[in-house]
Structures are given as structure tokens and as C-alpha cells.
Short mmCIF file of C-alpha atoms in Angstrom, two decimals:
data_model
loop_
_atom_site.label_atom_id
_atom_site.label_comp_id
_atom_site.label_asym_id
_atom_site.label_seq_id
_atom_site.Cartn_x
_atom_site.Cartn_y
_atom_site.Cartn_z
CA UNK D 174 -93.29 68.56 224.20
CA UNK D 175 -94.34 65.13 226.09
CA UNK D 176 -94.43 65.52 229.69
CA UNK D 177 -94.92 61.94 231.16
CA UNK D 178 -95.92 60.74 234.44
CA UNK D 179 -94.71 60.44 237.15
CA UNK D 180 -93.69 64.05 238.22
CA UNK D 181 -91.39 64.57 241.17
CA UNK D 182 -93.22 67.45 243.05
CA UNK D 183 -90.74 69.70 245.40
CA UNK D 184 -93.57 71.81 246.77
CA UNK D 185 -92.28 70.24 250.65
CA UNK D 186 -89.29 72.23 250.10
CA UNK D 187 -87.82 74.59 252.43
CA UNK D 188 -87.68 77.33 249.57
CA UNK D 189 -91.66 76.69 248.88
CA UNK D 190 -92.77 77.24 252.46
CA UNK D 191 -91.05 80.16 252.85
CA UNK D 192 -91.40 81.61 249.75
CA UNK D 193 -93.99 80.12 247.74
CA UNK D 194 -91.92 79.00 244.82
CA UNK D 195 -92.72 75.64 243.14
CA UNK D 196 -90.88 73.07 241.44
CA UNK D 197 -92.20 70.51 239.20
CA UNK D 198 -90.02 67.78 237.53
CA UNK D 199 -90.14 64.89 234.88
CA UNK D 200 -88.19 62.87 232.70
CA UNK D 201 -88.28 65.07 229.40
CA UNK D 202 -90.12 62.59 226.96
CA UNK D 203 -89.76 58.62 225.88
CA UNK D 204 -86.15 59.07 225.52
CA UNK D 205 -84.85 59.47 228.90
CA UNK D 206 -86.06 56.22 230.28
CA UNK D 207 -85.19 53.08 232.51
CA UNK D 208 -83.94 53.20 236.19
CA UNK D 209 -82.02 56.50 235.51
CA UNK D 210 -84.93 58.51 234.94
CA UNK D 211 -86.83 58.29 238.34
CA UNK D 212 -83.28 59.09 239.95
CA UNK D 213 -82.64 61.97 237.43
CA UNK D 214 -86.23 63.13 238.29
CA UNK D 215 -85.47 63.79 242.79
CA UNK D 216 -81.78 65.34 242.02
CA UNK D 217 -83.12 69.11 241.30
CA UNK D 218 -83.50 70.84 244.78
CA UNK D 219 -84.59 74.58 245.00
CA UNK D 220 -82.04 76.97 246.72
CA UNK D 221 -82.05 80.74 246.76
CA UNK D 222 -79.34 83.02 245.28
CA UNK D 223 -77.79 86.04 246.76
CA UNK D 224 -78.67 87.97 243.15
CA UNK D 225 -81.18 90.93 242.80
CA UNK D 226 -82.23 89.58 239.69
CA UNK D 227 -82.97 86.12 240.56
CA UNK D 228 -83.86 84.71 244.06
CA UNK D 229 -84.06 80.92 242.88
CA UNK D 230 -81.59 78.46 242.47
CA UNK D 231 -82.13 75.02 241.14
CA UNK D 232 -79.35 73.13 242.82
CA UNK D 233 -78.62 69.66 241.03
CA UNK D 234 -77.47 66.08 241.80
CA UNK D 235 -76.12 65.62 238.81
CA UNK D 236 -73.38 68.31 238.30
CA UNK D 237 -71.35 68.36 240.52
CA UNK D 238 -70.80 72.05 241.99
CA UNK D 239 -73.14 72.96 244.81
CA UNK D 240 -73.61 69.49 246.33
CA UNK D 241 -70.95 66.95 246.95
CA UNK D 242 -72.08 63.77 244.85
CA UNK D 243 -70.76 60.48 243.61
CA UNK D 244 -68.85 61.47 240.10
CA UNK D 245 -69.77 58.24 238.71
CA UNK D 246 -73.43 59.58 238.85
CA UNK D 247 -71.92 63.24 237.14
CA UNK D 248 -70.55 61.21 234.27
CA UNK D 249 -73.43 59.03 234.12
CA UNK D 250 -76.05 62.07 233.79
CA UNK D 251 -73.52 63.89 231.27
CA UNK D 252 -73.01 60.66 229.15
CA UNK D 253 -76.96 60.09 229.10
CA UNK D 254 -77.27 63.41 227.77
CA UNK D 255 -74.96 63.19 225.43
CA UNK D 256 -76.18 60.19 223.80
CA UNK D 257 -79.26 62.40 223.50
CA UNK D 258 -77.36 64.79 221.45
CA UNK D 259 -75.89 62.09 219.09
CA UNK D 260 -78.97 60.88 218.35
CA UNK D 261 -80.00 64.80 216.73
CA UNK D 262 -76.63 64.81 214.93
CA UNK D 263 -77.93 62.87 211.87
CA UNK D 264 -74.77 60.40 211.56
CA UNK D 265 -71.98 63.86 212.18
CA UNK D 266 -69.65 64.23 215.10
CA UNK D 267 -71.10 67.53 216.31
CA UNK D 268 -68.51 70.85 217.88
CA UNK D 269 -70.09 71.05 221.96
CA UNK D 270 -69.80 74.20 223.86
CA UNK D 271 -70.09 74.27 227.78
CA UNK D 272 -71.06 77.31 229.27
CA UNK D 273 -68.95 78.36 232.37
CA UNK D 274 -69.05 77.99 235.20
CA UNK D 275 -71.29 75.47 236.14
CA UNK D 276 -71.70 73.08 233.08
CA UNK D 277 -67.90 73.42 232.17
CA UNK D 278 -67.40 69.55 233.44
CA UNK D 279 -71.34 68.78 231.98
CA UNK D 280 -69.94 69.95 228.48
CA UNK D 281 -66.69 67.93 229.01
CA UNK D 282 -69.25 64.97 229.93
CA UNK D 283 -71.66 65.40 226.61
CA UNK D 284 -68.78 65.55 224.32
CA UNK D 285 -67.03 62.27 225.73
CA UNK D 286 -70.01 60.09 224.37
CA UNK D 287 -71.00 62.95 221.24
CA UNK D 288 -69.36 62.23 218.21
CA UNK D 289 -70.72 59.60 215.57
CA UNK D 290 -69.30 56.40 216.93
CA UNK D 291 -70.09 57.03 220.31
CA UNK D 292 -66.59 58.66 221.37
CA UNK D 293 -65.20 61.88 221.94
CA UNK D 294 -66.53 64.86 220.04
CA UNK D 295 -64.06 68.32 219.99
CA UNK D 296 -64.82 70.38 222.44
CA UNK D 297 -64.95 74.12 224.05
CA UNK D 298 -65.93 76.02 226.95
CA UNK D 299 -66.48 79.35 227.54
CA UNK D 300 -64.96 81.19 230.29
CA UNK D 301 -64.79 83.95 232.82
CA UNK D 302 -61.45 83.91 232.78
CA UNK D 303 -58.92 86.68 231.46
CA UNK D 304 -58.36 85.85 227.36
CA UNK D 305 -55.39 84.70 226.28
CA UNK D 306 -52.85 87.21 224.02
CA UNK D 307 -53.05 86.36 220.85
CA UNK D 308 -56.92 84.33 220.91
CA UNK D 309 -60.08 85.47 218.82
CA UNK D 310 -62.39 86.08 221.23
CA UNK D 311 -66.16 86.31 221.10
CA UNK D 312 -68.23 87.47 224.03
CA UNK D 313 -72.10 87.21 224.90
CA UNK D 314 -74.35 87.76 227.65
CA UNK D 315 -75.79 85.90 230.58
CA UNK D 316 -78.08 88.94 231.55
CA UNK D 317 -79.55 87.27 234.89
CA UNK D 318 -76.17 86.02 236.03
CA UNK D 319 -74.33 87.31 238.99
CA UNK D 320 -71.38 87.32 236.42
CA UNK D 321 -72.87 88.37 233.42
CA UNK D 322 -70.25 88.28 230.63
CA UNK D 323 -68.89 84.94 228.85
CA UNK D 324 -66.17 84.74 226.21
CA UNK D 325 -64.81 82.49 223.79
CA UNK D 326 -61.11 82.26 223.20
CA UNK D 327 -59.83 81.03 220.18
CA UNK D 328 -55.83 80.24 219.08
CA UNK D 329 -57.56 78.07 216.20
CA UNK D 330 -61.00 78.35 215.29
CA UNK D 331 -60.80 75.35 212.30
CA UNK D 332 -63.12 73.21 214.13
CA UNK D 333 -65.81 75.56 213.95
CA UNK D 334 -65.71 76.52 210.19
CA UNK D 335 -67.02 73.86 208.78
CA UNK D 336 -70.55 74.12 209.75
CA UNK D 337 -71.14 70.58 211.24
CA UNK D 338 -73.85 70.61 214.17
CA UNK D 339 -73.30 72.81 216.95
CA UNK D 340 -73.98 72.32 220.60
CA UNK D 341 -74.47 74.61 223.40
CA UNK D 342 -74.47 72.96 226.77
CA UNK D 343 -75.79 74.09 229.52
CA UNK D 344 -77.08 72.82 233.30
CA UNK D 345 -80.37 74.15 232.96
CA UNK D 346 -82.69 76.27 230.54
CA UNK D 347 -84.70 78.99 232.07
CA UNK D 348 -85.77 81.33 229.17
CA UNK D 349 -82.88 80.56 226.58
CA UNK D 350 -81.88 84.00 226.24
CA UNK D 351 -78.15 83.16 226.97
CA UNK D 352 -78.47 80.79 224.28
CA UNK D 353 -79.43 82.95 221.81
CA UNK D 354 -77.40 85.59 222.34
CA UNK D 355 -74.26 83.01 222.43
CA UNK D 356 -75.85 81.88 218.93
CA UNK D 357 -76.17 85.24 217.39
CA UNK D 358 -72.84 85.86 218.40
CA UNK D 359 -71.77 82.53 216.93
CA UNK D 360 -73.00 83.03 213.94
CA UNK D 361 -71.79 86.37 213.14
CA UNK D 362 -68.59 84.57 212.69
CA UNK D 363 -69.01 80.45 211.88
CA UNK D 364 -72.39 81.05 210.33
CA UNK D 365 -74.56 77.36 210.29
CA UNK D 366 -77.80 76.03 209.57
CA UNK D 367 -78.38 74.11 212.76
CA UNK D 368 -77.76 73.99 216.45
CA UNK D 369 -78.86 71.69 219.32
CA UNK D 370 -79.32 73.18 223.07
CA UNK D 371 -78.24 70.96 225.60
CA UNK D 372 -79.36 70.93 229.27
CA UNK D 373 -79.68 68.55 232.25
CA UNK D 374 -83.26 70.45 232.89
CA UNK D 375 -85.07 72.82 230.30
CA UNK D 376 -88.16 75.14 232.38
CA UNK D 377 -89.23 76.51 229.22
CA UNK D 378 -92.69 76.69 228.31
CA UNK D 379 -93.99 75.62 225.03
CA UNK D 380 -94.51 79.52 224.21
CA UNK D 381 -91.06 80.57 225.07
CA UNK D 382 -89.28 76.98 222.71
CA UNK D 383 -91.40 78.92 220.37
CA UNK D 384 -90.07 82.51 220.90
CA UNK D 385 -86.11 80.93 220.84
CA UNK D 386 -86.96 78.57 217.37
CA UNK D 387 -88.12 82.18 216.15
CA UNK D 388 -84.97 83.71 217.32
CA UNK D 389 -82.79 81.41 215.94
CA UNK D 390 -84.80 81.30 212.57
CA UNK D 391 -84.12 85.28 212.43
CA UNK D 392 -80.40 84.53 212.53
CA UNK D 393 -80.60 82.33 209.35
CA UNK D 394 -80.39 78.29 211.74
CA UNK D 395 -83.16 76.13 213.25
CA UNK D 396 -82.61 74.91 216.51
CA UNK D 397 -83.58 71.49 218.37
CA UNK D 398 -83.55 71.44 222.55
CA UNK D 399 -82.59 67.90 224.32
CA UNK D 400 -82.45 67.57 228.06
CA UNK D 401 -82.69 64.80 230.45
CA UNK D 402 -85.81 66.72 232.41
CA UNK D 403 -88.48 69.00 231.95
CA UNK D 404 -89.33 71.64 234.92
CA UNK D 405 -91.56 73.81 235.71
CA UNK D 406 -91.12 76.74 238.03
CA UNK D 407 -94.23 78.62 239.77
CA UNK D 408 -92.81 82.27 241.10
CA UNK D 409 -94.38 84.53 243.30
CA UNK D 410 -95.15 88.16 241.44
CA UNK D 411 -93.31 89.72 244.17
CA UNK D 412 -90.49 86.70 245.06
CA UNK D 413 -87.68 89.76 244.21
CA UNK D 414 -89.25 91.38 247.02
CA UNK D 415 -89.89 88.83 249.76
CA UNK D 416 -86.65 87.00 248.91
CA UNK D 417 -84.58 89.78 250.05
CA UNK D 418 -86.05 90.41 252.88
CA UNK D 419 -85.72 86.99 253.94
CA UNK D 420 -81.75 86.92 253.26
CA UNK D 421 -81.27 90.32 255.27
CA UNK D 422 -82.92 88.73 257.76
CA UNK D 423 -81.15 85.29 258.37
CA UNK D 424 -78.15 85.29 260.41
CA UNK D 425 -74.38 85.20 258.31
CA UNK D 426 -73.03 82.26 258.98
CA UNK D 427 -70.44 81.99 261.35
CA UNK D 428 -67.31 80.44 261.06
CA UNK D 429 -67.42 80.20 264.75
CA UNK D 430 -70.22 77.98 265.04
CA UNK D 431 -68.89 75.79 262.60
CA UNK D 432 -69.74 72.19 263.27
CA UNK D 433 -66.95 70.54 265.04
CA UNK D 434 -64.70 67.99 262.49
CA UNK D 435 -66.46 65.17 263.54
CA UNK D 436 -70.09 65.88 263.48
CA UNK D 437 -71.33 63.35 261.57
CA UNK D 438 -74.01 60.67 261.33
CA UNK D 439 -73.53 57.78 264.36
CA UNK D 440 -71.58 55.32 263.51
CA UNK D 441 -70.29 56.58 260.08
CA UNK D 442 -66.14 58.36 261.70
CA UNK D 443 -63.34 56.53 260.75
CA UNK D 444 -61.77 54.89 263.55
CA UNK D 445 -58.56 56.74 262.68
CA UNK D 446 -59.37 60.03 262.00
CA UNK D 447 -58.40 62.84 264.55
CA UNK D 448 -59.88 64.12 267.37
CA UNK D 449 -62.35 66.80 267.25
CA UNK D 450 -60.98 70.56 266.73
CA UNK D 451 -57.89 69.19 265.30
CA UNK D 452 -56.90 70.93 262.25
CA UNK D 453 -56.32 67.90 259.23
CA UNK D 454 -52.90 68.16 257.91
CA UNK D 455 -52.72 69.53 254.31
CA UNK D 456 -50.12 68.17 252.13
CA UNK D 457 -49.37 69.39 248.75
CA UNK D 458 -48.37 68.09 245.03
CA UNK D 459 -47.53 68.98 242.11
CA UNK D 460 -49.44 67.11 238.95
CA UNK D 461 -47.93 68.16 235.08
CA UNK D 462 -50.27 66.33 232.75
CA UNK D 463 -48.50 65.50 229.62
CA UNK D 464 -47.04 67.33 226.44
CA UNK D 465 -50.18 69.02 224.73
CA UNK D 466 -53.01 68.58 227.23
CA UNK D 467 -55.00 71.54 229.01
CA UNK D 468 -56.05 71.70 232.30
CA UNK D 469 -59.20 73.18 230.84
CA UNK D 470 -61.14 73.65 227.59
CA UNK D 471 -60.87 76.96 227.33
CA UNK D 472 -58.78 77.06 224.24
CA UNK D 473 -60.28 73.53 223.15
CA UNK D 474 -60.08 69.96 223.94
CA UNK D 475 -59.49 67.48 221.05
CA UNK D 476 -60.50 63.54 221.40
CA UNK D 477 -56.83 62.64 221.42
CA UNK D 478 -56.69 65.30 224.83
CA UNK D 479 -59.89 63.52 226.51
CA UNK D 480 -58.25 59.90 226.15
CA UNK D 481 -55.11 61.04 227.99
CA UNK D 482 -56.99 63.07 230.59
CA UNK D 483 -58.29 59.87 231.58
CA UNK D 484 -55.37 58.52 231.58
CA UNK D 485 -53.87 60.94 233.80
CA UNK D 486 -56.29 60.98 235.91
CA UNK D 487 -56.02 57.60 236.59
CA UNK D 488 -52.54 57.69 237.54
CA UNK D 489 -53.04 60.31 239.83
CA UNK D 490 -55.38 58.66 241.90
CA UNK D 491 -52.74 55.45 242.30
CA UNK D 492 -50.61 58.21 244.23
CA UNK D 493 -53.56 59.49 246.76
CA UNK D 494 -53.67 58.24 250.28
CA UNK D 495 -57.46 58.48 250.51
CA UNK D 496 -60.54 56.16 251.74
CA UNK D 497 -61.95 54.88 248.17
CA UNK D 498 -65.02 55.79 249.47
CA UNK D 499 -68.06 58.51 250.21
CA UNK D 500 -65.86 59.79 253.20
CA UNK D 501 -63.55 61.31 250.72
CA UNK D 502 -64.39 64.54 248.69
CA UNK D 503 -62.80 65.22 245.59
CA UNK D 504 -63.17 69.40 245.36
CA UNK D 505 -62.52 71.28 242.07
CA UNK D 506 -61.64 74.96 241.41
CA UNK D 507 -64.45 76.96 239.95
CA UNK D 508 -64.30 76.39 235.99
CA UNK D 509 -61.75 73.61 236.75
CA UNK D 510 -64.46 71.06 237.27
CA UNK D 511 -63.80 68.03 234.84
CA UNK D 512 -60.17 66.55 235.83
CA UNK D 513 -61.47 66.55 239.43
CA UNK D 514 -64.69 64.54 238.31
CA UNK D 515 -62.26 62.01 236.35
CA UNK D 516 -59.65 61.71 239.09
CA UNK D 517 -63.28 61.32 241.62
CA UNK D 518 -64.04 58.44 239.65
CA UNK D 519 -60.96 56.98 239.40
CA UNK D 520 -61.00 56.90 242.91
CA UNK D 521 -64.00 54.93 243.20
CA UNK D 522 -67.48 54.90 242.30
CA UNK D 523 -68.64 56.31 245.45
CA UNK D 524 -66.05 58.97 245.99
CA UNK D 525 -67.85 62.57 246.19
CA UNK D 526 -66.82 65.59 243.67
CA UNK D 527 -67.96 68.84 244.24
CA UNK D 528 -66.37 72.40 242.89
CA UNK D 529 -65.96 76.07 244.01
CA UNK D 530 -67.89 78.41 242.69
CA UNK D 531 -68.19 82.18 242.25
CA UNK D 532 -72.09 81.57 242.64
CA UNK D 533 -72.94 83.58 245.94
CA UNK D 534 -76.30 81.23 247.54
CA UNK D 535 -78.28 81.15 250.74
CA UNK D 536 -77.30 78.82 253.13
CA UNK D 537 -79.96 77.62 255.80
CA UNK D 538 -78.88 74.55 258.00
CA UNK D 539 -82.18 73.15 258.23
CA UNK D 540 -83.67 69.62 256.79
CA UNK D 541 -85.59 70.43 253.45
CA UNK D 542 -82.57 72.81 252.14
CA UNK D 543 -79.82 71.61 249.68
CA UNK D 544 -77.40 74.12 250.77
CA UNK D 545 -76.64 73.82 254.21
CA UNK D 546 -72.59 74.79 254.69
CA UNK D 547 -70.44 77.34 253.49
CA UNK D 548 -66.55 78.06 252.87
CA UNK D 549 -66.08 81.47 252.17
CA UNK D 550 -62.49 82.65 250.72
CA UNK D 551 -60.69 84.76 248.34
CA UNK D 552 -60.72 83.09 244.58
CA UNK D 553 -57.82 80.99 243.70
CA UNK D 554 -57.15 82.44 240.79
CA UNK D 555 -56.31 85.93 241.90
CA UNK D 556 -57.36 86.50 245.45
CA UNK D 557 -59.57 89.78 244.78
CA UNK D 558 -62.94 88.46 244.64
CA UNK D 559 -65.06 85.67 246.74
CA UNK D 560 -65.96 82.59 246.32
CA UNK D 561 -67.70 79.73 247.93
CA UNK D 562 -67.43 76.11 248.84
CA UNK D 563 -71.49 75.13 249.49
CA UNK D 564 -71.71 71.56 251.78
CA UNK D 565 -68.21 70.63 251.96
CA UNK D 566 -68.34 71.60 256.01
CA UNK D 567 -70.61 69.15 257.77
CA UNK D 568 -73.94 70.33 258.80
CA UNK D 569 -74.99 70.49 262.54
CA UNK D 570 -77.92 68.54 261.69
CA UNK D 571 -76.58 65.87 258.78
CA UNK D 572 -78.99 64.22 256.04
CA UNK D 573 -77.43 62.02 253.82
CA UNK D 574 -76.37 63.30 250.77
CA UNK D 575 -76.55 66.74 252.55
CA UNK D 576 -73.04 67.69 254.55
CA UNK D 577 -72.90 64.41 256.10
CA UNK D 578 -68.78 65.95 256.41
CA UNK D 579 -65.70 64.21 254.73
CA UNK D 580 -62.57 62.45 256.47
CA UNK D 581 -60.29 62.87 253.51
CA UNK D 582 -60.72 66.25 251.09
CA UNK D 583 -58.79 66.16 247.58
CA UNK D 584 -58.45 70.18 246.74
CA UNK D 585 -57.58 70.15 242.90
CA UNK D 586 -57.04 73.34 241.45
CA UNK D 587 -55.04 74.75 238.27
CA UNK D 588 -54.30 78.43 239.91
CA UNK D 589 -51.27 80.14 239.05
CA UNK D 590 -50.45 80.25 243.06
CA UNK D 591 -50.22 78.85 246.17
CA UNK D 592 -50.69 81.77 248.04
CA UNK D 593 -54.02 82.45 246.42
CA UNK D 594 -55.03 79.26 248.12
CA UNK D 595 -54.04 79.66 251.32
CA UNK D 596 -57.42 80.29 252.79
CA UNK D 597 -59.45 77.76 251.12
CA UNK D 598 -56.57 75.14 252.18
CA UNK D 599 -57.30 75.94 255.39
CA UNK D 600 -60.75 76.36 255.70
CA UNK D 601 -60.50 72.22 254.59
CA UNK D 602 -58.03 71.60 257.24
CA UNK D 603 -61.17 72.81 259.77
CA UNK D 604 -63.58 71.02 258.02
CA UNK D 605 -61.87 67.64 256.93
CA UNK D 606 -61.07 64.56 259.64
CA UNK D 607 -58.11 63.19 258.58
CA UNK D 608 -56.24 64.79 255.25
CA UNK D 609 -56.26 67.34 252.98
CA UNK D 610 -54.52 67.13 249.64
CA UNK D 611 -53.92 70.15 247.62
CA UNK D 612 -52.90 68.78 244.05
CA UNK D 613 -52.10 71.57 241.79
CA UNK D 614 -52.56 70.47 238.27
CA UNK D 615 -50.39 71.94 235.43
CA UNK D 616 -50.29 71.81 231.58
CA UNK D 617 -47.70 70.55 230.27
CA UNK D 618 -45.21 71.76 227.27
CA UNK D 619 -47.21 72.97 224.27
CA UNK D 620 -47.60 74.10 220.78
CA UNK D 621 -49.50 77.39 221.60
CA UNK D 622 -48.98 80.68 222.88
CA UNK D 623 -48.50 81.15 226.24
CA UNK D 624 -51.48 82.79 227.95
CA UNK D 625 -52.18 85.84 230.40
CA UNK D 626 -53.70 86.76 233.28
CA UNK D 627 -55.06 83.49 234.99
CA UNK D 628 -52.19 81.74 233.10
CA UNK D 629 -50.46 77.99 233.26
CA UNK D 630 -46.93 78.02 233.60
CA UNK D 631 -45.45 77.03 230.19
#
């Protein structure tokens, strides 16, 4: 493994003061190179988890879940990495897996640029979501997760038979044991001789590469790693320990002492947004994409599907009423995270795209912290569970890049209910200046089976 100069060092951080962790990060070797990699090289922040088994968090720039950034830089980051990932194809268009939740719109990213001419690759994500009647499915472990099982969900498993390069993509690589248990479970059933791990960071040490190529070798396939950094975390021996003493001991946040609408950076309101402490009207619509396309990958996602998600996309921004700017955020649902990216960037290159997420994090509003806001409310997808919206409220103290606060907020979601919504909707009416736009995507009419649970209508 090359690890070139120059490092970003994150040892100023919030997270390292008080608890001693360190982050170090490079560019991962002569191939990620050029302007990008300096930029790719500052956009991994350390947060802290609410999780017994792991107190860090490495909260990225380039996703977009935890922090609100421009989705032309998401797309960007995913499209760099996946030309990475052609280049270890050998000439095939390879099958790419996102792992859920957080690189579901990554994986949707890599396989746009993946296959052998630079285009779409097919594509699937895993999922947390109830399986479908009538799929295979094939479930694995994320041991240190706060939701530790993932699934695959298969109507048609052709794509996978036929032993072509396979891709697991993921936002970053700790140890690699999630990828090896999703390859031992992979193989059990679409046995292949190769497979390519994909990540936007990889913390591995040489020792542990070593112990996954062993792994995989066991389970009759070699495996290659790509990612567009290399990190290194330094943990205390007893960070378990210390880090939850420090969580019991910070104050919950309070939706109370929220920030008013309008705290922002001088200068930066729109002149027509409302006054402070007014709740933002929320309007609502109703998007059917067309005959054939998901709203997710969960079942798949073919080239001919990523061409007219674009597509859609596009024409769905024509019909929003938003600033074409960084004062509007476009907000995803959880696993739901790559239409919102596309219909971000249709908006304009500097329009913001965050997601949901079931992830439960620390949130400390002070400057050298990534996470600094909260929205707390019942899932969208059922309503019996939390989940979290991290720096979509502004911060009391604004950095940029960090809760600076939004005057338009584009909610898209593909729940099965309004209701289920309800809260979230109007946790962005507190926090938004001037509109909120719920836009409730549906698939529309389509070949296969209907599904369950978390379903789309037919």
C-alpha cells in the first residue's frame, strides 16, 4: 500500500481533545490524483456514535447523509471511485453492490461510471428493509452496526450468475469483516473467482488487507480493495469506556433551544424569507417515475433504469419553486438517498443533499464538531422506530459547511404514508425560512411482484 504525502491530520478535532482519538488521512496511492485529491483528503471529520460497540464515527463530505453538501461533489467522489473500479475490471462491466444505509446512493454513484465503456454497470443494494414476497433473499452481518443485519432481495438473480467481477461498495473500510461475511454469503450461492471492495476511505492496516485476502482465498476468490483515501485511526484502549461517560454526561438536545429560523451567517437571509419563529409552509406532491423504474435498488437497477432516473429527476426539478442555490437543501429518506442526490444536482451545482438516517450520533454545537444539529422523529417508513436528521437545523454558532441553516428544504421520501411523515415535515417547517416541499416519489407500473411491508403502491 503507497501512502503519499501530504496527510490531512484531524488531531485539532473536537473528538481528539476530548477523547484522544486520532485521524490520519491521504489520497490512497498515484491513482487518486489532481485537484480532487487534496479536497477528498479534509472531507472525513470524526464524530461519535451513540453505539456500545463503537464510539467513533467518521462523518464524510462526500456522501451525502450526515452533513448537508453540494451533490455535484457526491457524484463527483462516487464517479472518481468508480472509475477506480473500472480500471480492476480487466475490460468487463462488473455487478456493484451498495451496502445500506449509508453508501446506498455511493453504490448508485460507482455503478453510473462502472461498466466497460464508461456507463452504467447493473446494480444492487442491500437493505434493511422488510423483503419482498416472493424474492431470494440472502442475509449477512454488520456485527459493529447499530443495525446489524443486511439482506439481499432477489425477484431475478441472472445478473449475478455469470461470474463477471463483483463489487461491494461501501463508505468506509474499518476491518472488512462485513465484507467478508457478505462474500461468504455471496458465494455460497453465485460462486466467483474475483471480487473488488469499494470504499470512499479504507483504515485497514496492511496486516488486516492481509487477514481479508486470506479470508477470501478460503472461500475459493481473490480479492482487490480500491478507495479514494487511506486512514488511519489511533483509539484509546479504554475509548468504550470514556466515550460513554462523556454522552451521559452532555445535555439532550432540546428542541426548545432550537436556533431560531433565521440564525444564520450575516448577510447570507434571503430578503424574502419569513420572519423569525414563523413556521415555513410545507406543500406536498406527488412524483410517479415511469413504467419499470424503482425508487430504489433494492430489487436491482438496470442501465436502461439509471438513464431515465436522470431523466426524471430532471423534470422534477423544472417543477420546484426553490433558490438554485446552497440556501436550499435537498433531504432524502434513509436508504432513499440517490434520486434526491440526482434531483440536488439537477437543481444546481451548489444545491445541498443530505439524508435521514437510522444512525443514532452525538451532537455537540461547538466549532471543531461535524455534527452540530439534530431532528429527531419517528421513521418514515413505519413510525415505530427513530431516526435522525444531523445539521439540517442551523447551529447557534454557524461554520460554513456546518448548519449554516437552509431557506428552502426539498423532503423526498418513497414511504408508503403521509402520516408516517408528519413529524419530520414539521420539524422542517421549524427549521426551514421560507418552504418546505414534501415530494413523495412512487414507482411506477411494473413487471414484478408487488412487494410487502415497506411497499410502493403498484
Amino acid at each position: 500500500m503507497t501512502t503519499p504525502a501530504p496527510v490531512a491530520r484531524h488531531g485539532s478535532q473536537l473528538v481528539t481533545e476530548l477523547l484522544g482519538i486520532r485521524l490520519d488521512v491521504a489520497a490512497a496511492g498515484p491513482d487518486v490524483a489532481g485537484p480532487a485529491a487534496a479536497s477528498y483528503a479534509d472531507a472525513v471529520e470524526l464524530g461519535l456514535r451513540n453505539n456500545p460497540n463503537r464510539a467513533q464515527l467518521l462523518v464524510s463530505r462526500l456522501l451525502g447523509k450526515h452533513v448537508p453538501v453540494p451533490a455535484s461533489a457526491v457524484l463527483a467522489a462516487a464517479h472518481a471511485l468508480g472509475a477506480l473500479v473500472r480500471a480492476q475490471c480487466d475490460g468487463q462491466s462488473p455487478v456493484i453492490i451498495g451496502f445500506a444505509e449509508t453508501a446506498t446512493g455511493l453504490g448508485h454513484g460507482v455503478a453510473a461510471v462502472s461498466s466497460a465503456c464508461g456507463g452504467p454497470a447493473w446494480y444492487l443494494h442491500t437493505s434493511r428493509r422488510p423483503a419482498a414476497a416472493g424474492t431470494q433473499v440472502i442475509r449477512f452481518d454488520e456485527e459493529h452496526s447499530h443495525a446489524v443485519e443486511q439482506a439481499l432481495a432477489l425477484f431475478d438473480d441472472t445478473e449475478l450468475r455469470d461470474g463477471r467481477p463483483l463489487v461491494l461498495v461501501d463508505d468506509e473500510l474499518t476491518t472488512g469483516t462485513t465484507a467478508v461475511n457478505a462474500i461468504r454469503a455471496l458465494q455460497e450461492c453465485w460462486p466467483r473467482p474475483r471480487y473488488i471492495l469499494a470504499s470512499l476511505i479504507d483504515c485497514r492496516d496492511e496486516t488486516r488487507r492481509a487477514e481479508v485476502a486470506a479470508a477470501v482465498r478460503a472461500l475459493g476468490a481473490s480479492v482487490v480493495s480500491v478507495s479514494l483515501l487511506d486512514g488511519h485511526v489511533q483509539l484509546p484502549a479504554d475509548l468504550l469506556t470514556r466515550a460513554a461517560k462523556l454522552v451521559a454526561a452532555l445535555p439532550p438536545p432540546d428542541p426548545a433551544l432550537s436556533p431560531p429560523a433565521d440564525a444564520r451567517a450575516p448577510g447570507a437571509r434571503s430578503p424574502d424569507v419569513g420572519p423569525p419563529g414563523v413556521l415555513a409552509p410545507a406543500s406536498r406532491l406527488s412524483f410517479t417515475l415511469p413504467v419499470g423504474v424503482p425508487t430504489t435498488a433494492m430489487h436491482g437497477w438496470s442501465p436502461a433504469q439509471e438513464l431515465a432516473a436522470e431523466r426524471e429527476m430532471r423534470r422534477l426539478a423544472a417543477s420546484l419553486p426553490v433558490a438554485r442555490d446552497d440556501r436550499t437543501l435537498v433531504l432524502g429518506d434513509e436508504e432513499f438517498m440517490y434520486l434526491p442526490q440526482l434531483l440536488a444536482a439537477a437543481l444546481g451545482e451548489q444545491v445541498r443533499v443530505s439524508t435521514t438516517t437510522r444512525t443514532p450520533a452525538v451532537t455537540i454545537d461547538r466549532p471543531g464538531y461535524p455534527l452540530r444539529t439534530v431532528l429527531q422523529f419517528p421513521a418514515t417508513c413505519d413510525g415505530q422506530r427513530p431516526a435522525f436528521a444531523y445539521n439540517v437545523a442551523a447551529s447557534v454558532h454557524p461554520e460554513p459547511g456546518n448548519a449554516p441553516g437552509f431557506d428552502d428544504i426539498v423532503l423526498v421520501t418513497d414511504g408508503p404514508s403521509a402520516q408516517h411523515a408528519a413529524r419530520l415535515v414539521a420539524e422542517l417547517a421549524r427549521s426551514a425560512r421560507r418552504s418546505v416541499h414534501v415530494v413523495t416519489v412512487r414507482s411506477g407500473p411494473r413487471s414484478w411482484p408487488v412487494r410487502t411491508g415497506h411497499a410502493e403502491p403498484a
